Coordinates of C-alpha atoms and ligand atoms in Angstrom, one line a residue:
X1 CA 0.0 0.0 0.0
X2 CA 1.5 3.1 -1.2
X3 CA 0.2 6.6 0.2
X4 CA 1.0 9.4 -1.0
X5 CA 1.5 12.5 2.0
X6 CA 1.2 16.5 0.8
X7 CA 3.4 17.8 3.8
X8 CA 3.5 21.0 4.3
X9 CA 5.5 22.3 7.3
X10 CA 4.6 26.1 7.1
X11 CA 6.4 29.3 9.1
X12 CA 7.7 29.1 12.9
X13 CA 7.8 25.9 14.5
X14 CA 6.1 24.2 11.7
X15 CA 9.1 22.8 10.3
X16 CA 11.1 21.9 13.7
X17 CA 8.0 20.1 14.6
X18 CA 6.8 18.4 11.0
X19 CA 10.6 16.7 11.2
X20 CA 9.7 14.6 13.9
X21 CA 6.5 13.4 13.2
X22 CA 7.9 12.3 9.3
X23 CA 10.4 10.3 11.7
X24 CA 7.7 8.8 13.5
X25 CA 5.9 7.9 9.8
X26 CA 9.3 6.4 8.9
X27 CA 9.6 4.5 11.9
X28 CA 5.7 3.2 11.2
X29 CA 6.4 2.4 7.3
X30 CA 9.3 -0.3 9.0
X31 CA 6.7 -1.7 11.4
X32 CA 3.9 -1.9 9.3
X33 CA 5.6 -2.6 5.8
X34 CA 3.3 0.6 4.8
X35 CA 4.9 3.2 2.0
X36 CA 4.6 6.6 2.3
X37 CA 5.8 9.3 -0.3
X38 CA 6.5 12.4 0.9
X39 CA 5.6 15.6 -1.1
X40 CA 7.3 18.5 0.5
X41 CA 5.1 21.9 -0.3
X42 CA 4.8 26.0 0.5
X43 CA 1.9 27.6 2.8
X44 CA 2.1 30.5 4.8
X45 CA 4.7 32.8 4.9
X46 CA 7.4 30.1 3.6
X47 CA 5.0 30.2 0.3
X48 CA 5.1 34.2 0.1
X49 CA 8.7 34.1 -0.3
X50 CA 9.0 31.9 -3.2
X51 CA 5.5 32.9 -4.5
X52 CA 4.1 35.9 -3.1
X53 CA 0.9 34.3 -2.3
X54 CA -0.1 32.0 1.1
X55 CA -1.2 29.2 -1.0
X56 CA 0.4 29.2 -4.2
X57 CA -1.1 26.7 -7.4
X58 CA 1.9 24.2 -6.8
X59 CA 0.6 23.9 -3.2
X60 CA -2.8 22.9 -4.5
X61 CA -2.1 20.7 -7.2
X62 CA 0.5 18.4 -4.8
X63 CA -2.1 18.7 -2.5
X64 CA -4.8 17.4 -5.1
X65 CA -2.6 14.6 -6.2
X66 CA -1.8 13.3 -2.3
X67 CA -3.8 11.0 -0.1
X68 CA -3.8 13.2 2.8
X69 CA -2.3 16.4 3.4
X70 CA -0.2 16.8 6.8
X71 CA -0.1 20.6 7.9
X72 CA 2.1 22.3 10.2
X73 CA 1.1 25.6 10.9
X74 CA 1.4 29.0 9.5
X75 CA 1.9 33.1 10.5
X76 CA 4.4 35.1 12.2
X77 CA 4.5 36.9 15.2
X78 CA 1.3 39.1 16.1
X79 CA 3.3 42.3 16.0
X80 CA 4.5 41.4 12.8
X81 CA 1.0 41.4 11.0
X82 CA 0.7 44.4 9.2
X83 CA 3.2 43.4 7.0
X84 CA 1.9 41.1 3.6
X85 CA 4.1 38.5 4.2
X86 CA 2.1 38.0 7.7
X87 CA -1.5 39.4 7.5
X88 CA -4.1 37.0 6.2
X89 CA -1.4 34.2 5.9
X90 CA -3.1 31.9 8.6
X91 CA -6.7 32.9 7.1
X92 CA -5.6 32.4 3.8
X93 CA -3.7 29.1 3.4
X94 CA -6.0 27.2 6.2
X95 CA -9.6 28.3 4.8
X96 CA -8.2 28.0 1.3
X97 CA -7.8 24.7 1.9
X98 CA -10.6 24.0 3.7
X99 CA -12.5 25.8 1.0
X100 CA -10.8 24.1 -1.9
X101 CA -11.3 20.5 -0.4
X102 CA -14.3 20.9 1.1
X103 CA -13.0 19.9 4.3
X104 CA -16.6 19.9 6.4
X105 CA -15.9 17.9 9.7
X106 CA -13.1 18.8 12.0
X107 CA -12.3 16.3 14.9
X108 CA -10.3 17.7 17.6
X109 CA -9.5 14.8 20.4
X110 CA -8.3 16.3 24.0
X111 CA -6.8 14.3 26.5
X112 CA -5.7 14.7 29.3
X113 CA -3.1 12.1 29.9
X114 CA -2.6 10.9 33.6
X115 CA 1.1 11.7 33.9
X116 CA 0.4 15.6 32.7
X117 CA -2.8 15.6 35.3
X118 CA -0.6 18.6 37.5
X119 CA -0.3 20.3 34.4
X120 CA -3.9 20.7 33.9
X121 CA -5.5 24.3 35.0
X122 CA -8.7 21.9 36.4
X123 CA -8.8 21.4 40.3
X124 CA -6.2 18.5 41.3
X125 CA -9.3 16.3 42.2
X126 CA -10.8 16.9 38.8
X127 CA -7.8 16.5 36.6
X128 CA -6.9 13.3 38.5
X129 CA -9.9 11.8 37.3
X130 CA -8.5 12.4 33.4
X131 CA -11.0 12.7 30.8
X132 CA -10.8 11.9 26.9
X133 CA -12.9 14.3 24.3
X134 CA -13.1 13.9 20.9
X135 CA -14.9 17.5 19.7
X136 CA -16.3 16.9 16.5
X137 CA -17.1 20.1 14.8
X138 CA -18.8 21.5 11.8
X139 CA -16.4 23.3 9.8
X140 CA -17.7 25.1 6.7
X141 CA -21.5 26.0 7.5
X142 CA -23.3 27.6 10.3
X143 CA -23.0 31.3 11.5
X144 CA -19.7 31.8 9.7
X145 CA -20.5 31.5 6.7
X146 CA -24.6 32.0 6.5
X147 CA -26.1 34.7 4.3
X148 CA -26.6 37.4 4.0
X149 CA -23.6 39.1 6.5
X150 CA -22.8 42.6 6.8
X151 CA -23.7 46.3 8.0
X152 CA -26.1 48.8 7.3
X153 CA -27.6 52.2 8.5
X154 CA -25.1 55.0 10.0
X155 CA -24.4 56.4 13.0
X156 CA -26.8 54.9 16.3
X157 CA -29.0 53.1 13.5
X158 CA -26.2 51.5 12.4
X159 CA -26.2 47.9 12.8
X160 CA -24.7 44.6 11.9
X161 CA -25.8 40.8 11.2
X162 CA -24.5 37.3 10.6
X163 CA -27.0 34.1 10.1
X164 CA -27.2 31.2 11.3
X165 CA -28.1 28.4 9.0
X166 CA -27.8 24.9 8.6
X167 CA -29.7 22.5 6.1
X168 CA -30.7 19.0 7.1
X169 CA -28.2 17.7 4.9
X170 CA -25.4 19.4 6.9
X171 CA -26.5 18.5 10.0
X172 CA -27.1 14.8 9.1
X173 CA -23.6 14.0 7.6
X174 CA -21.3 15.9 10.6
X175 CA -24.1 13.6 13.2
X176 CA -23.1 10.3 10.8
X177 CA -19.0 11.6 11.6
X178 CA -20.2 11.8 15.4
X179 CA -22.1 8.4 15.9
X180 CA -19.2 6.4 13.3
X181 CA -16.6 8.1 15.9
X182 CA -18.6 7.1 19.0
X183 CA -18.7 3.8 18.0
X184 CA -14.9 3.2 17.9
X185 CA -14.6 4.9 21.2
X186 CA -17.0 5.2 24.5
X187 CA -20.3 4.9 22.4
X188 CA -21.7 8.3 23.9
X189 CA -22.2 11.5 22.1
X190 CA -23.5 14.7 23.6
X191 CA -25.3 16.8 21.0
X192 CA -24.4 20.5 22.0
X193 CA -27.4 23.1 21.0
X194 CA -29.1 26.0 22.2
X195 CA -31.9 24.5 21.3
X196 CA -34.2 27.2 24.2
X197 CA -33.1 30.3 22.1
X198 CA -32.6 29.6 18.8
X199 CA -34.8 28.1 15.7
X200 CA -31.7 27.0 13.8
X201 CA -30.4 24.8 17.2
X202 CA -34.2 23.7 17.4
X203 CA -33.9 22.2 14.1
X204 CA -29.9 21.1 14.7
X205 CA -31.6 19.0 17.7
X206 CA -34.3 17.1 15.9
X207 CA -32.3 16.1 12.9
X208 CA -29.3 14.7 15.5
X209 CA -32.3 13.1 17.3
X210 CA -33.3 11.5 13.4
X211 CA -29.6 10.3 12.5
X212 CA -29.3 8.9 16.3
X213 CA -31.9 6.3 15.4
X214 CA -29.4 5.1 13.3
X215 CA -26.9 4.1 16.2
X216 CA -29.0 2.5 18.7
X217 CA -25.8 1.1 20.4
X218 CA -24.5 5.1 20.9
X219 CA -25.8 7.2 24.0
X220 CA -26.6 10.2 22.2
X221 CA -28.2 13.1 25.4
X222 CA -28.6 16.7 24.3
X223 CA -26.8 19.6 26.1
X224 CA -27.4 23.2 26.0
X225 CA -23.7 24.8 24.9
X226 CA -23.6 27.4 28.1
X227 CA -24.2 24.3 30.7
X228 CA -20.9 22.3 28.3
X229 CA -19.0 25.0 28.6
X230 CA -19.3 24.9 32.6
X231 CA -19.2 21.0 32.7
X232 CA -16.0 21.0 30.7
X233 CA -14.4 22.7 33.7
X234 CA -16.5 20.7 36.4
X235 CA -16.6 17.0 34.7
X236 CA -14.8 16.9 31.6
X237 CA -14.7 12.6 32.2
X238 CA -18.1 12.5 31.1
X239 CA -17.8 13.4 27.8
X240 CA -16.9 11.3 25.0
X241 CA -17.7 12.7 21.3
X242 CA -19.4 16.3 21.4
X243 CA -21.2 17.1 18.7
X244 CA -21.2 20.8 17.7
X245 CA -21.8 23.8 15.0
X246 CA -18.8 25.9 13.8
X247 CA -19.3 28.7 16.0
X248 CA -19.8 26.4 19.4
X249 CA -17.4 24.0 18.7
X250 CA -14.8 26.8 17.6
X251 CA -14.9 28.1 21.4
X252 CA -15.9 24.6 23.2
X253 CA -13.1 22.8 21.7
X254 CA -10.5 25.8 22.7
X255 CA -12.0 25.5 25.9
X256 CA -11.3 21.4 25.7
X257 CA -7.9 21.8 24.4
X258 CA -6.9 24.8 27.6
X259 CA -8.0 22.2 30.0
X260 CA -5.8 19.5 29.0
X261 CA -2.4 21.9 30.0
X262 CA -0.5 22.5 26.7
X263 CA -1.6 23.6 23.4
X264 CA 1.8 21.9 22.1
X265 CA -0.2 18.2 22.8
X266 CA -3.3 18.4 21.0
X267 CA -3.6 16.9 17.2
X268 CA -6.8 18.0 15.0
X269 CA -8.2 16.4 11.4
X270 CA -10.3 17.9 9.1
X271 CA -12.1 15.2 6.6
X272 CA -14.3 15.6 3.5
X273 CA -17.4 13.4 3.0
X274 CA -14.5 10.6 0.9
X275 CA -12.3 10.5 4.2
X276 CA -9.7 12.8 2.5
X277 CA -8.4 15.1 4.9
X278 CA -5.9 17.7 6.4
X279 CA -3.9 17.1 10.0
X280 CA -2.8 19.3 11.6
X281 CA -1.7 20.4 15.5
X282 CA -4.1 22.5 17.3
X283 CA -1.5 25.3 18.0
X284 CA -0.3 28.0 15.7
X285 CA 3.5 28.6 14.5
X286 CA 4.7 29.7 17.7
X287 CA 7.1 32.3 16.6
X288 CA 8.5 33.4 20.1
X289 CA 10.0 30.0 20.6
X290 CA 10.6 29.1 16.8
X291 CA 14.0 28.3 16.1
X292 CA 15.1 27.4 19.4
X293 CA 14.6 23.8 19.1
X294 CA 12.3 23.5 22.5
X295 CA 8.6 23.2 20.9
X296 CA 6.6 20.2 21.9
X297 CA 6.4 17.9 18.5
X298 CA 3.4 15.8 20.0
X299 CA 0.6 17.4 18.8
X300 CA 2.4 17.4 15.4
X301 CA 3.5 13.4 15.8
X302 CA -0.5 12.8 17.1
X303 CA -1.8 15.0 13.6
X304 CA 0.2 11.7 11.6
X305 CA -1.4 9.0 13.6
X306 CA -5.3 10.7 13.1
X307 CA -4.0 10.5 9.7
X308 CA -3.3 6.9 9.8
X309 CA -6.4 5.9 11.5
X310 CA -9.0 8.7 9.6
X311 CA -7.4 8.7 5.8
X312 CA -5.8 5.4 5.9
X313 CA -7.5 3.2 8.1
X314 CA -4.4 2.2 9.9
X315 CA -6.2 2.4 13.5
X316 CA -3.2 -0.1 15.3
X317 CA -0.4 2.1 13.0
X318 CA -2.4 4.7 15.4
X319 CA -2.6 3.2 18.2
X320 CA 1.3 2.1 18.1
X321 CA 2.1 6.2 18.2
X322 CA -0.7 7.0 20.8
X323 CA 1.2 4.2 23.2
X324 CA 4.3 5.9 22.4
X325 CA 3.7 9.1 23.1
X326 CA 2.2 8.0 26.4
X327 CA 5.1 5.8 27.4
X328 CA 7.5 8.4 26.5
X329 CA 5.6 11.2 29.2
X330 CA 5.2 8.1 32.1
X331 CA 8.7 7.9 31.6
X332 CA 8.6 11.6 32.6
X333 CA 10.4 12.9 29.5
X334 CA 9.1 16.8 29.0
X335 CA 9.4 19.5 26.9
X336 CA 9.4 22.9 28.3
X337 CA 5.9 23.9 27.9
X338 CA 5.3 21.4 30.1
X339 CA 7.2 22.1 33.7
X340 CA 6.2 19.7 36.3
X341 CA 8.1 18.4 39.6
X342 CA 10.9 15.4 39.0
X343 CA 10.4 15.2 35.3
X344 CA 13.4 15.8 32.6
X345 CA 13.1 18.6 30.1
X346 CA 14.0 17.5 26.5
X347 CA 14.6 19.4 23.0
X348 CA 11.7 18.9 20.3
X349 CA 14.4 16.6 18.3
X350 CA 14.8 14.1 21.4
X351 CA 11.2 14.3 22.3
X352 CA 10.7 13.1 18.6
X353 CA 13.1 10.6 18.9
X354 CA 11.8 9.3 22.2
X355 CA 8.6 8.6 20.8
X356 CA 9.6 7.3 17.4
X357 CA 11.8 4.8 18.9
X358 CA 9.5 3.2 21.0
X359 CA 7.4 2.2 17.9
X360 CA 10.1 -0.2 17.0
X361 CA 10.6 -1.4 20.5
X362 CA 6.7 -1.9 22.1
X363 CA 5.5 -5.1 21.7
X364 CA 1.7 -6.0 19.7
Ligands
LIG1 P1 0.4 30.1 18.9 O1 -0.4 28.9 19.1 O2 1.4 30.0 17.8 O3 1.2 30.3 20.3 C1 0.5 30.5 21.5 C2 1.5 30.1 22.7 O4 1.5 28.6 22.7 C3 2.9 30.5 22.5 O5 3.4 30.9 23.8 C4 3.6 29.3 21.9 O6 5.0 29.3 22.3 C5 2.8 28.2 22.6 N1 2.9 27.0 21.7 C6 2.1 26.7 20.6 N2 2.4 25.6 20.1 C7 3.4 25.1 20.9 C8 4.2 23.9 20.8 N3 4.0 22.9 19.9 N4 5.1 23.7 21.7 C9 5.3 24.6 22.7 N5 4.6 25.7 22.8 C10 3.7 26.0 21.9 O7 -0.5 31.3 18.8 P2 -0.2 32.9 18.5 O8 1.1 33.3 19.2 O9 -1.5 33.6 18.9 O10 -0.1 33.0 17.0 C11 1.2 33.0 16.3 C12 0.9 32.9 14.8 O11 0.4 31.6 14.5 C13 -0.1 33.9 14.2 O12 0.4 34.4 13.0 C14 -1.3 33.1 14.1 O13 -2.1 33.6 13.0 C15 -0.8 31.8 13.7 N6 -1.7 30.6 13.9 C16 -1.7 29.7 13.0 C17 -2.5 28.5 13.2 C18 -2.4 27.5 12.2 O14 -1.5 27.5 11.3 N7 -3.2 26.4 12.3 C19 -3.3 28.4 14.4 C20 -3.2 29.4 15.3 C21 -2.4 30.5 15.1

């Protein structure tokens, strides 16, 4: 089985961190006799350079002609955005991708992984108790994108509008992404809604309600999105897949990902209704620490493996890196966004290492 991989490592850390999960892939082509091609491509700032554009045509077509497309991330520092190279270059590589592929469904797991529990902001007792989300998000439709937008009037009769819309047919196939992921994990999801305010989460409700039928072996139970946001931070362990719209699971999954102690660890996917998709780490490019060979490659290495299991259908390739990377952390190994008591602090190249490493070496 040959696979074809678009990589595209992007500004800032992107390329410090993309470096270690290839050698994770590598390591992962021995154990599983897999092939993978690498096809090394521009976004971002990297792509102005060369181009002058975020996402230049040569970008698009080796990104046409992959399998998958693995991301790192893109932009320069925030004082740094008035300049052309900078502004827009997050806005226009990401959504021109999403846009171009179609990429409608955005899974972003967050775990919080029992050796990191002290790292979590969550109360000790909480955080002890670990949790593992898997925030499945709408990604092209909803309020960001509903019509008409815009402003009107002048001075206090000025005003301005967004709308919210979904049709049943969008609703229906990110609910299908939902229950399918629910049945390879806990078998729960929790529709979030506000379904007491709002027509369009009325609607959002009943048609989850419709596709649930389909899954009678999946707990699906409603939740209002302002009562999520405070369970997050009360019970996160009783979540499993939460279902949302673009706008609430934009904030919700933020809110998931702050919880879990690092933005360094968390992985995200974006698939299109043919399981083609973009990976990519939760985080952005990092630029205060790019360079200095200290950024944490995990979310990056953990962006390969949803790869494997979501485009490829690899799930124990994925499951090989996700023991990894958790025997590499109970072994206390670090990297300095992550400062706890006892535990050694390691470069992004030996974190990288650590973890590909132990693919070769676990057993099963
Ligand atoms: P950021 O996510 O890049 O950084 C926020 C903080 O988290 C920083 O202190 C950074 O050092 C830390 N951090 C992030 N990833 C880390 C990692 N892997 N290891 C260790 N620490 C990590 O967000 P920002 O500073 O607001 O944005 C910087 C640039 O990144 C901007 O240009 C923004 O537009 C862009 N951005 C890109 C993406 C993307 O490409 N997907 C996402 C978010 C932001």
């Amino acid at each position: 089985m040959k696979k074809i991989i678009a990589v595209l490592p992007g500004d800032g850390i992107g390329p410090e961190v993309m470096a270690e999960a290839l050698k994770v892939l590598d390591r992962i082509q021995e154990k599983y006799a897999a092939a993978f091609e690498y096809e090394h491509a521009l976004a971002g700032g990297a792509a102005w350079d060369k181009h002058g554009e975020h996402l230049p045509q040569e970008t698009l077509d080796i990104c046409r002609r992959s399998d998958a497309i693995l991301f790192g991330s893109v932009g320069g520092a925030v004082r740094d955005q008035h300049q052309a190279k900078w502004a827009r270059a997050e806005v226009n590589s990401l959504l021109g991708l999403r846009k171009t592929f179609g990429l409608y469904a955005n899974l972003r797991p967050a775990k919080l992984y029992p050796a990191l529990a002290s790292a979590s902001p969550l109360r000790a007792d909480t955080a002890k108790k670990g949790f593992d989300i898997l925030v499945v998000r709408e990604l092209t439709g909803g309020i960001y994108f509903g019509e008409p937008k815009g402003r009107r009037g002048e001075a206090e009769s000025e005003s301005a509008f967004d709308t919210m819309i979904y049709s049943r047919a969008e609703i229906k196939r990110i609910a299908h992404i939902a229950f399918q992921a629910a049945r390879t994990r806990r078998k729960k999801v929790t529709s979030i809604d506000k379904a007491n305010v709002l027509t369009t989460m009325v609607f959002w409700r009943e048609v989850v309600e419709e596709v649930a039928k389909e899954y009678p072996d999946v707990t699906c139970e409603p939740m209002y999105v302002d009562n999520a946001a405070q369970q997050l931070t009360l019970r996160p362990s009783q979540f499993d897949v939460m279902l949302c719209g673009n706008m609430f699971g934009d904030i919700l999954s933020d809110e998931a990902a702050a919880i879990t102690g690092s933005l360094g660890m968390l992985p995200s996917a974006s698939l299109t209704e043919n399981g083609f998709g973009m990976f990519e780490p939760g985080g952005g490019s990092a630029p205060d620490i790019a360079g200095k060979g200290i950024a944490n490659p995990i979310a990056q290495i953990m962006s390969a493996a949803m790869m494997l299991k979501y485009s490829f259908g690899m799930n124990d390739a994925y499951d090989a890196v996700a023991r990894s990377v958790e025997t590499v952390l109970d072994a206390g190994y670090r990297t300095a966004d992550i400062r706890q008591m006892g535990c050694k602090t390691v470069g992004t190249e030996e974190m990288g290492s650590r973890i590909a490493d132990r693919i070769i070496s676990q057993t099963g």
